[in-house]
Amino acid sequence: MKRLLSCAATGIDRISIFIGQSSSVLLFACILASAVEVLLRYGFDSPTLWSTELSMTLCATAWVLAVGSVTQRNRHIAITMIEGLISPAAWRRLRLVQMLASVLAVGTLTVALWKPAMKVLARPEYSGTAMNSLQPSYLKVLLLVGCGLYLLQLAANIIRWVQRTEKEIPGGH
Amino acid sequence: TETLNIQSSFNAGDFTMQYLTEHWLPKVPQVTGGRYAITLKPNGSVVPAKETIDATASGVLDGDFTSVNYFSGLEPAFAIMADLISGYDTPEQMLGFCKTDQGEAMEQKIVDTVAHGDVQVVGCGPYSRESLPARVPINGFADMKGKKIRAPEGLASAVFAAAGASPVSIPFSEVYGALEKGIVDAADASAYINNATTGLHDVASYPLYPGIHSMPLMQFTLSKDRWSKMSAADRAALRDWWYAAMEDLIKVVDEQDRARVASDRAAGKIHIINWAQNDRDRMRGVARGEWLKYADKSPLAREALNAHIAYMKKIGLFKD
Amino acid sequence: MGIEIITLLIVAALLGLMALGIPLGITTLLVSLGTAILYFGERAGFFIVTANVTEVLHKYELISVPFFVFMANVLERSGIARSLFESMAIMGGRFRGSVGVQTCIVAVVLAAMSGIMGGEIVMLGLIALPQMLRLGYDKKLAIGLICAAGALATLIPPSVVLIVYGLAAQVSITELFAASIGPGILLASLYIAYILIRVRLNPALAPVYDIPETGLPFLKRLPFLKGVILPGILIGAVLGVIYSGIATVTEAAAIGAVGAVAVAAIRRELSWIMLRDAMRQTVQTVGSIIWLVLGAVALIGIYNRIGGGDFLRGVLTSLDVAPIVVIIVMMLIVMVLGTFLEWIAILFITVPIFAPVVVALGFDPVWFGVLFAMNIQIYYLSPPFGPACFFLKSVAPKEISLQDIFASVLPFIALQGVGMMLVLFFPQIATTIPALLK
Ligand code: NA
Ligand code: NA
């Protein structure tokens, strides 16, 4: 059981890192799409209808899907001044409290996001612009997926906490 | 007194928001015998503007006072209701469609597809006709050919394209720079007075007024929960109150537009263009073809358009 | 339960959860979900939170944040800051305090290229700090200057703080950028004046800098200007497209990012590894920011719905004092929050409430935005949560402790306060340039 869990944690870590690194490529694509739009609009006098919605969608995807890798490295912004004031053992217990609080918050958000996401899957919501893309529906589902990744990585972090295999945590900032 | 939390699509500093807050919100307790009051919350302050119907249905808001354009992505029929591009000549005509014709019932039917009967439409109607700021003279329908016009919404860009112009989709924040640099020749913006105040006429000195395209529809809704607990007298009082407020708003915005137009004309720097009725009718004829195409998107959109056209025939905007 | 009590409970919950070291985004999410469910029940409560968090992803201007972060990451990995610094050193000539003054000017130029503060402090910390310490500059003077001047990245345009303020207060980002140029230069001038006065009074603080090239006649020193050319072009490209109205702020940020890559390529510093690392670093940085925004936006939505916004606006507008005092009170609130909260959280929680009051009192929300960004300068430095100090600590020599850094920045915080008061009472410092551009 212990080995199985530890394998699961390692697997989740790998998934998070892989998705995070892939996200960075999307971000770059998004930068290029925006720069190309300026070129098309001013260089060739032919603005596109898709640039804004495409860049936003790419960027939002990278932004939301990076959550696994951010969680894996404990890079969420927190105020950890208390670490210097209490014993290492107490801090270790507090680490668990922090992770459980995250599970509670993200878990509740996931439940809350479920209905809207299912609603747009059943009856798609369009952007209503000239482009009229499925962006609003997509973003609702995307956020749900992001929450799922967040929860998954939190589970891996908790396994590591239980097995005392947490890596060096770069405190707070 | 029961306070109804209504989110509007006006921003906190907008003239319309301030005017309603000063002149019309205090009348709500008066007309309902002190049983109801309304607080109007600015655009996006509780939920994003396009979520107000769902928010009302789920009880987060007691109702909304929102530009129907925000719901265009939820159901194509909203776009037909929201702004029948180049359709009506005056806001009073379109308000009549809601108040005395099928408009209100139609809007209720469309809202029901999203809110499943949890939201009551109390009233609907526009309060202004937008003018079209342009940097080059567009003296009539024939001049539309080849002009680059900013129009982000689907129906508007289709109508402009059909009139021979090429629609450009840029965010509203870019309109000033785009007009200044000649990236667009004209831009869908706001009422004359607003365009003048935000300085658009400094870079687009050939505004089309009265406008030729847009007349955005507002809706006033309450949650069924609140509505069902209201007496028939209070319901009627609220509906009358809202239409009276809209009619007053139409008058006030129009007065401001006219005053500004008069002073701009006198100053001579801005060349205001007023299309001949003949050109307006041609534009409406072309637009009608695009409305029909757009209405193919859903049966409800078709139904909404039929209601519009029947009413427009009734008041003489179309002969056939 | 009255809104006063609810407000207190919300603040207490936020502080309590934060003190436990729970991430700020999670803290605000927990409090907003809790408030929403307790107040509205599950269906409505869930709806209001999800509607607001989803909308965050629809904010087009927000995607300029990753672009600017990426641009800063590329610049940080290139040698552009170093050659800029060397050019300035040679051009600047020799006088007492010259390296301090040059550092400040280099900081302003870097600030005009970068919208975020972290990268700039790290660059200055790696380049200017060792130089000043080697030359025998006073440690405190050098450290304080680098933290303060590095923080200018978010006041001098482009600035991520101003972008997010523009979103929250619904004012033009272009105007905000134009309005912050004057105050940014004002702060830089205050820092320079402060250094020149200090070294004049006590020459031991800064020996005269003597590298041989500074002794050359002025014309012979001109060729060393070439380190300034590329940054100049990059600044011109980013700010030029914004002010000429050619592109949105987001697109300008994209051009800046592509420009930074081009600059690195011209300098032959571009490699696949460098680009990859810059991208990955960007995703890590912005990946944590989005959760802060989600939580803060959810909280402000629910707080507005239960009447909190109206309540606080009412309190602020009913204060029986001069309108300018209300502005000062707001600034003090931001300053206090700035000692322990992250700036995005401060901004999303205070600005939606403050901005309408500012307008109602008859002030210009653009001017207030500049004051807000100046206040954020103080936030960057002020202990115990002073991110600029943390960034410098990460690159400073080991013997420099965080306490040393905190002590060093105090006079500069006072200077920032002076600058803020000047802009508060002389709004022309901010409003002149936007008026000229109109
Ligand atoms: Na900057
Ligand atoms: Na601080």
PDB file of N, CA and C in Angstrom, chain B residues 120-166:
ATOM      1  N   GLN B 120     -39.091  36.603 -13.991  1.00  0.00           N
ATOM      2  CA  GLN B 120     -40.203  37.316 -14.598  1.00  0.00           C
ATOM      3  C   GLN B 120     -39.717  38.583 -15.306  1.00  0.00           C
ATOM      4  N   VAL B 121     -40.037  38.717 -16.588  1.00  0.00           N
ATOM      5  CA  VAL B 121     -39.727  39.961 -17.295  1.00  0.00           C
ATOM      6  C   VAL B 121     -40.806  40.985 -16.961  1.00  0.00           C
ATOM      7  N   VAL B 122     -40.394  42.102 -16.372  1.00  0.00           N
ATOM      8  CA  VAL B 122     -41.357  43.136 -15.995  1.00  0.00           C
ATOM      9  C   VAL B 122     -41.533  44.140 -17.130  1.00  0.00           C
ATOM     10  N   GLY B 123     -40.430  44.429 -17.797  1.00  0.00           N
ATOM     11  CA  GLY B 123     -40.511  45.368 -18.899  1.00  0.00           C
ATOM     12  C   GLY B 123     -39.253  45.311 -19.747  1.00  0.00           C
ATOM     13  N   CYS B 124     -39.341  45.868 -20.961  1.00  0.00           N
ATOM     14  CA  CYS B 124     -38.138  45.965 -21.778  1.00  0.00           C
ATOM     15  C   CYS B 124     -38.260  47.160 -22.713  1.00  0.00           C
ATOM     16  N   GLY B 125     -37.116  47.667 -23.153  1.00  0.00           N
ATOM     17  CA  GLY B 125     -37.144  48.820 -24.046  1.00  0.00           C
ATOM     18  C   GLY B 125     -35.791  49.503 -24.105  1.00  0.00           C
ATOM     19  N   PRO B 126     -35.560  50.283 -25.174  1.00  0.00           N
ATOM     20  CA  PRO B 126     -34.297  51.018 -25.280  1.00  0.00           C
ATOM     21  C   PRO B 126     -34.463  52.409 -24.673  1.00  0.00           C
ATOM     22  N   TYR B 127     -33.366  53.114 -24.442  1.00  0.00           N
ATOM     23  CA  TYR B 127     -33.491  54.493 -23.970  1.00  0.00           C
ATOM     24  C   TYR B 127     -32.699  55.454 -24.837  1.00  0.00           C
ATOM     25  N   SER B 128     -31.973  54.919 -25.829  1.00  0.00           N
ATOM     26  CA  SER B 128     -31.251  55.842 -26.699  1.00  0.00           C
ATOM     27  C   SER B 128     -30.981  55.189 -28.038  1.00  0.00           C
ATOM     28  N   ARG B 129     -30.801  56.043 -29.047  1.00  0.00           N
ATOM     29  CA  ARG B 129     -30.337  55.548 -30.334  1.00  0.00           C
ATOM     30  C   ARG B 129     -28.888  55.971 -30.434  1.00  0.00           C
ATOM     31  N   GLU B 130     -28.000  55.025 -30.696  1.00  0.00           N
ATOM     32  CA  GLU B 130     -26.592  55.390 -30.756  1.00  0.00           C
ATOM     33  C   GLU B 130     -26.288  56.141 -32.049  1.00  0.00           C
ATOM     34  N   SER B 131     -25.391  57.108 -31.945  1.00  0.00           N
ATOM     35  CA  SER B 131     -24.933  57.788 -33.154  1.00  0.00           C
ATOM     36  C   SER B 131     -23.677  57.053 -33.645  1.00  0.00           C
ATOM     37  N   LEU B 132     -23.250  57.315 -34.866  1.00  0.00           N
ATOM     38  CA  LEU B 132     -22.097  56.585 -35.409  1.00  0.00           C
ATOM     39  C   LEU B 132     -20.971  57.581 -35.700  1.00  0.00           C
ATOM     40  N   PRO B 133     -19.953  57.661 -34.829  1.00  0.00           N
ATOM     41  CA  PRO B 133     -18.851  58.576 -35.106  1.00  0.00           C
ATOM     42  C   PRO B 133     -18.034  58.092 -36.310  1.00  0.00           C
ATOM     43  N   ALA B 134     -17.758  58.998 -37.244  1.00  0.00           N
ATOM     44  CA  ALA B 134     -16.995  58.625 -38.432  1.00  0.00           C
ATOM     45  C   ALA B 134     -15.940  59.685 -38.703  1.00  0.00           C
ATOM     46  N   ARG B 135     -14.813  59.274 -39.257  1.00  0.00           N
ATOM     47  CA  ARG B 135     -13.737  60.229 -39.523  1.00  0.00           C
ATOM     48  C   ARG B 135     -13.786  60.762 -40.955  1.00  0.00           C
ATOM     49  N   VAL B 136     -14.617  60.111 -41.793  1.00  0.00           N
ATOM     50  CA  VAL B 136     -14.807  60.583 -43.165  1.00  0.00           C
ATOM     51  C   VAL B 136     -16.303  60.738 -43.387  1.00  0.00           C
ATOM     52  N   PRO B 137     -16.729  61.609 -44.307  1.00  0.00           N
ATOM     53  CA  PRO B 137     -18.166  61.781 -44.528  1.00  0.00           C
ATOM     54  C   PRO B 137     -18.776  60.498 -45.099  1.00  0.00           C
ATOM     55  N   ILE B 138     -19.848  60.028 -44.478  1.00  0.00           N
ATOM     56  CA  ILE B 138     -20.639  58.921 -45.043  1.00  0.00           C
ATOM     57  C   ILE B 138     -22.033  59.508 -45.225  1.00  0.00           C
ATOM     58  N   ASN B 139     -22.241  60.084 -46.409  1.00  0.00           N
ATOM     59  CA  ASN B 139     -23.431  60.914 -46.591  1.00  0.00           C
ATOM     60  C   ASN B 139     -24.713  60.138 -46.858  1.00  0.00           C
ATOM     61  N   GLY B 140     -24.571  58.881 -47.242  1.00  0.00           N
ATOM     62  CA  GLY B 140     -25.774  58.101 -47.504  1.00  0.00           C
ATOM     63  C   GLY B 140     -25.403  56.644 -47.679  1.00  0.00           C
ATOM     64  N   PHE B 141     -26.386  55.865 -48.035  1.00  0.00           N
ATOM     65  CA  PHE B 141     -26.187  54.425 -48.134  1.00  0.00           C
ATOM     66  C   PHE B 141     -25.042  54.064 -49.091  1.00  0.00           C
ATOM     67  N   ALA B 142     -24.962  54.772 -50.238  1.00  0.00           N
ATOM     68  CA  ALA B 142     -23.953  54.437 -51.244  1.00  0.00           C
ATOM     69  C   ALA B 142     -22.536  54.628 -50.710  1.00  0.00           C
ATOM     70  N   ASP B 143     -22.379  55.567 -49.752  1.00  0.00           N
ATOM     71  CA  ASP B 143     -21.047  55.840 -49.201  1.00  0.00           C
ATOM     72  C   ASP B 143     -20.532  54.734 -48.274  1.00  0.00           C
ATOM     73  N   MET B 144     -21.403  53.800 -47.912  1.00  0.00           N
ATOM     74  CA  MET B 144     -20.986  52.735 -46.986  1.00  0.00           C
ATOM     75  C   MET B 144     -19.935  51.839 -47.628  1.00  0.00           C
ATOM     76  N   LYS B 145     -19.951  51.781 -48.940  1.00  0.00           N
ATOM     77  CA  LYS B 145     -19.102  50.835 -49.666  1.00  0.00           C
ATOM     78  C   LYS B 145     -17.624  51.022 -49.314  1.00  0.00           C
ATOM     79  N   GLY B 146     -17.004  49.942 -48.874  1.00  0.00           N
ATOM     80  CA  GLY B 146     -15.570  49.940 -48.615  1.00  0.00           C
ATOM     81  C   GLY B 146     -15.138  50.583 -47.305  1.00  0.00           C
ATOM     82  N   LYS B 147     -16.087  51.142 -46.536  1.00  0.00           N
ATOM     83  CA  LYS B 147     -15.696  51.764 -45.269  1.00  0.00           C
ATOM     84  C   LYS B 147     -15.407  50.689 -44.220  1.00  0.00           C
ATOM     85  N   LYS B 148     -14.352  50.953 -43.458  1.00  0.00           N
ATOM     86  CA  LYS B 148     -14.033  50.028 -42.375  1.00  0.00           C
ATOM     87  C   LYS B 148     -14.747  50.497 -41.111  1.00  0.00           C
ATOM     88  N   ILE B 149     -15.624  49.658 -40.581  1.00  0.00           N
ATOM     89  CA  ILE B 149     -16.443  50.058 -39.444  1.00  0.00           C
ATOM     90  C   ILE B 149     -16.267  49.069 -38.304  1.00  0.00           C
ATOM     91  N   ARG B 150     -16.010  49.622 -37.134  1.00  0.00           N
ATOM     92  CA  ARG B 150     -15.858  48.765 -35.962  1.00  0.00           C
ATOM     93  C   ARG B 150     -17.242  48.288 -35.522  1.00  0.00           C
ATOM     94  N   ALA B 151     -17.408  46.964 -35.446  1.00  0.00           N
ATOM     95  CA  ALA B 151     -18.667  46.391 -34.989  1.00  0.00           C
ATOM     96  C   ALA B 151     -18.376  45.022 -34.399  1.00  0.00           C
ATOM     97  N   PRO B 152     -18.298  44.927 -33.093  1.00  0.00           N
ATOM     98  CA  PRO B 152     -17.903  43.664 -32.481  1.00  0.00           C
ATOM     99  C   PRO B 152     -19.000  42.599 -32.498  1.00  0.00           C
ATOM    100  N   GLU B 153     -20.279  43.015 -32.403  1.00  0.00           N
ATOM    101  CA  GLU B 153     -21.336  42.011 -32.298  1.00  0.00           C
ATOM    102  C   GLU B 153     -21.627  41.373 -33.656  1.00  0.00           C
ATOM    103  N   GLY B 154     -22.088  40.135 -33.585  1.00  0.00           N
ATOM    104  CA  GLY B 154     -22.304  39.356 -34.795  1.00  0.00           C
ATOM    105  C   GLY B 154     -23.286  39.988 -35.765  1.00  0.00           C
ATOM    106  N   LEU B 155     -24.481  40.386 -35.278  1.00  0.00           N
ATOM    107  CA  LEU B 155     -25.511  40.891 -36.174  1.00  0.00           C
ATOM    108  C   LEU B 155     -25.081  42.227 -36.794  1.00  0.00           C
ATOM    109  N   ALA B 156     -24.481  43.089 -35.985  1.00  0.00           N
ATOM    110  CA  ALA B 156     -24.048  44.393 -36.491  1.00  0.00           C
ATOM    111  C   ALA B 156     -23.006  44.216 -37.591  1.00  0.00           C
ATOM    112  N   SER B 157     -22.042  43.331 -37.377  1.00  0.00           N
ATOM    113  CA  SER B 157     -21.007  43.214 -38.395  1.00  0.00           C
ATOM    114  C   SER B 157     -21.577  42.597 -39.672  1.00  0.00           C
ATOM    115  N   ALA B 158     -22.571  41.712 -39.552  1.00  0.00           N
ATOM    116  CA  ALA B 158     -23.201  41.138 -40.746  1.00  0.00           C
ATOM    117  C   ALA B 158     -23.948  42.213 -41.538  1.00  0.00           C
ATOM    118  N   VAL B 159     -24.664  43.102 -40.815  1.00  0.00           N
ATOM    119  CA  VAL B 159     -25.430  44.151 -41.503  1.00  0.00           C
ATOM    120  C   VAL B 159     -24.487  45.131 -42.202  1.00  0.00           C
ATOM    121  N   PHE B 160     -23.425  45.541 -41.522  1.00  0.00           N
ATOM    122  CA  PHE B 160     -22.479  46.456 -42.157  1.00  0.00           C
ATOM    123  C   PHE B 160     -21.844  45.814 -43.386  1.00  0.00           C
ATOM    124  N   ALA B 161     -21.506  44.530 -43.263  1.00  0.00           N
ATOM    125  CA  ALA B 161     -20.901  43.839 -44.398  1.00  0.00           C
ATOM    126  C   ALA B 161     -21.867  43.820 -45.584  1.00  0.00           C
ATOM    127  N   ALA B 162     -23.160  43.562 -45.287  1.00  0.00           N
ATOM    128  CA  ALA B 162     -24.150  43.490 -46.354  1.00  0.00           C
ATOM    129  C   ALA B 162     -24.343  44.852 -47.017  1.00  0.00           C
ATOM    130  N   ALA B 163     -24.079  45.935 -46.240  1.00  0.00           N
ATOM    131  CA  ALA B 163     -24.216  47.272 -46.809  1.00  0.00           C
ATOM    132  C   ALA B 163     -22.970  47.683 -47.585  1.00  0.00           C
ATOM    133  N   GLY B 164     -21.997  46.759 -47.685  1.00  0.00           N
ATOM    134  CA  GLY B 164     -20.814  47.029 -48.486  1.00  0.00           C
ATOM    135  C   GLY B 164     -19.601  47.478 -47.696  1.00  0.00           C
ATOM    136  N   ALA B 165     -19.770  47.669 -46.365  1.00  0.00           N
ATOM    137  CA  ALA B 165     -18.641  48.074 -45.534  1.00  0.00           C
ATOM    138  C   ALA B 165     -17.857  46.844 -45.092  1.00  0.00           C
ATOM    139  N   SER B 166     -16.627  47.045 -44.561  1.00  0.00           N
ATOM    140  CA  SER B 166     -15.956  45.881 -43.980  1.00  0.00           C
ATOM    141  C   SER B 166     -15.854  46.047 -42.473  1.00  0.00           C
TER     142      SER B 166
END
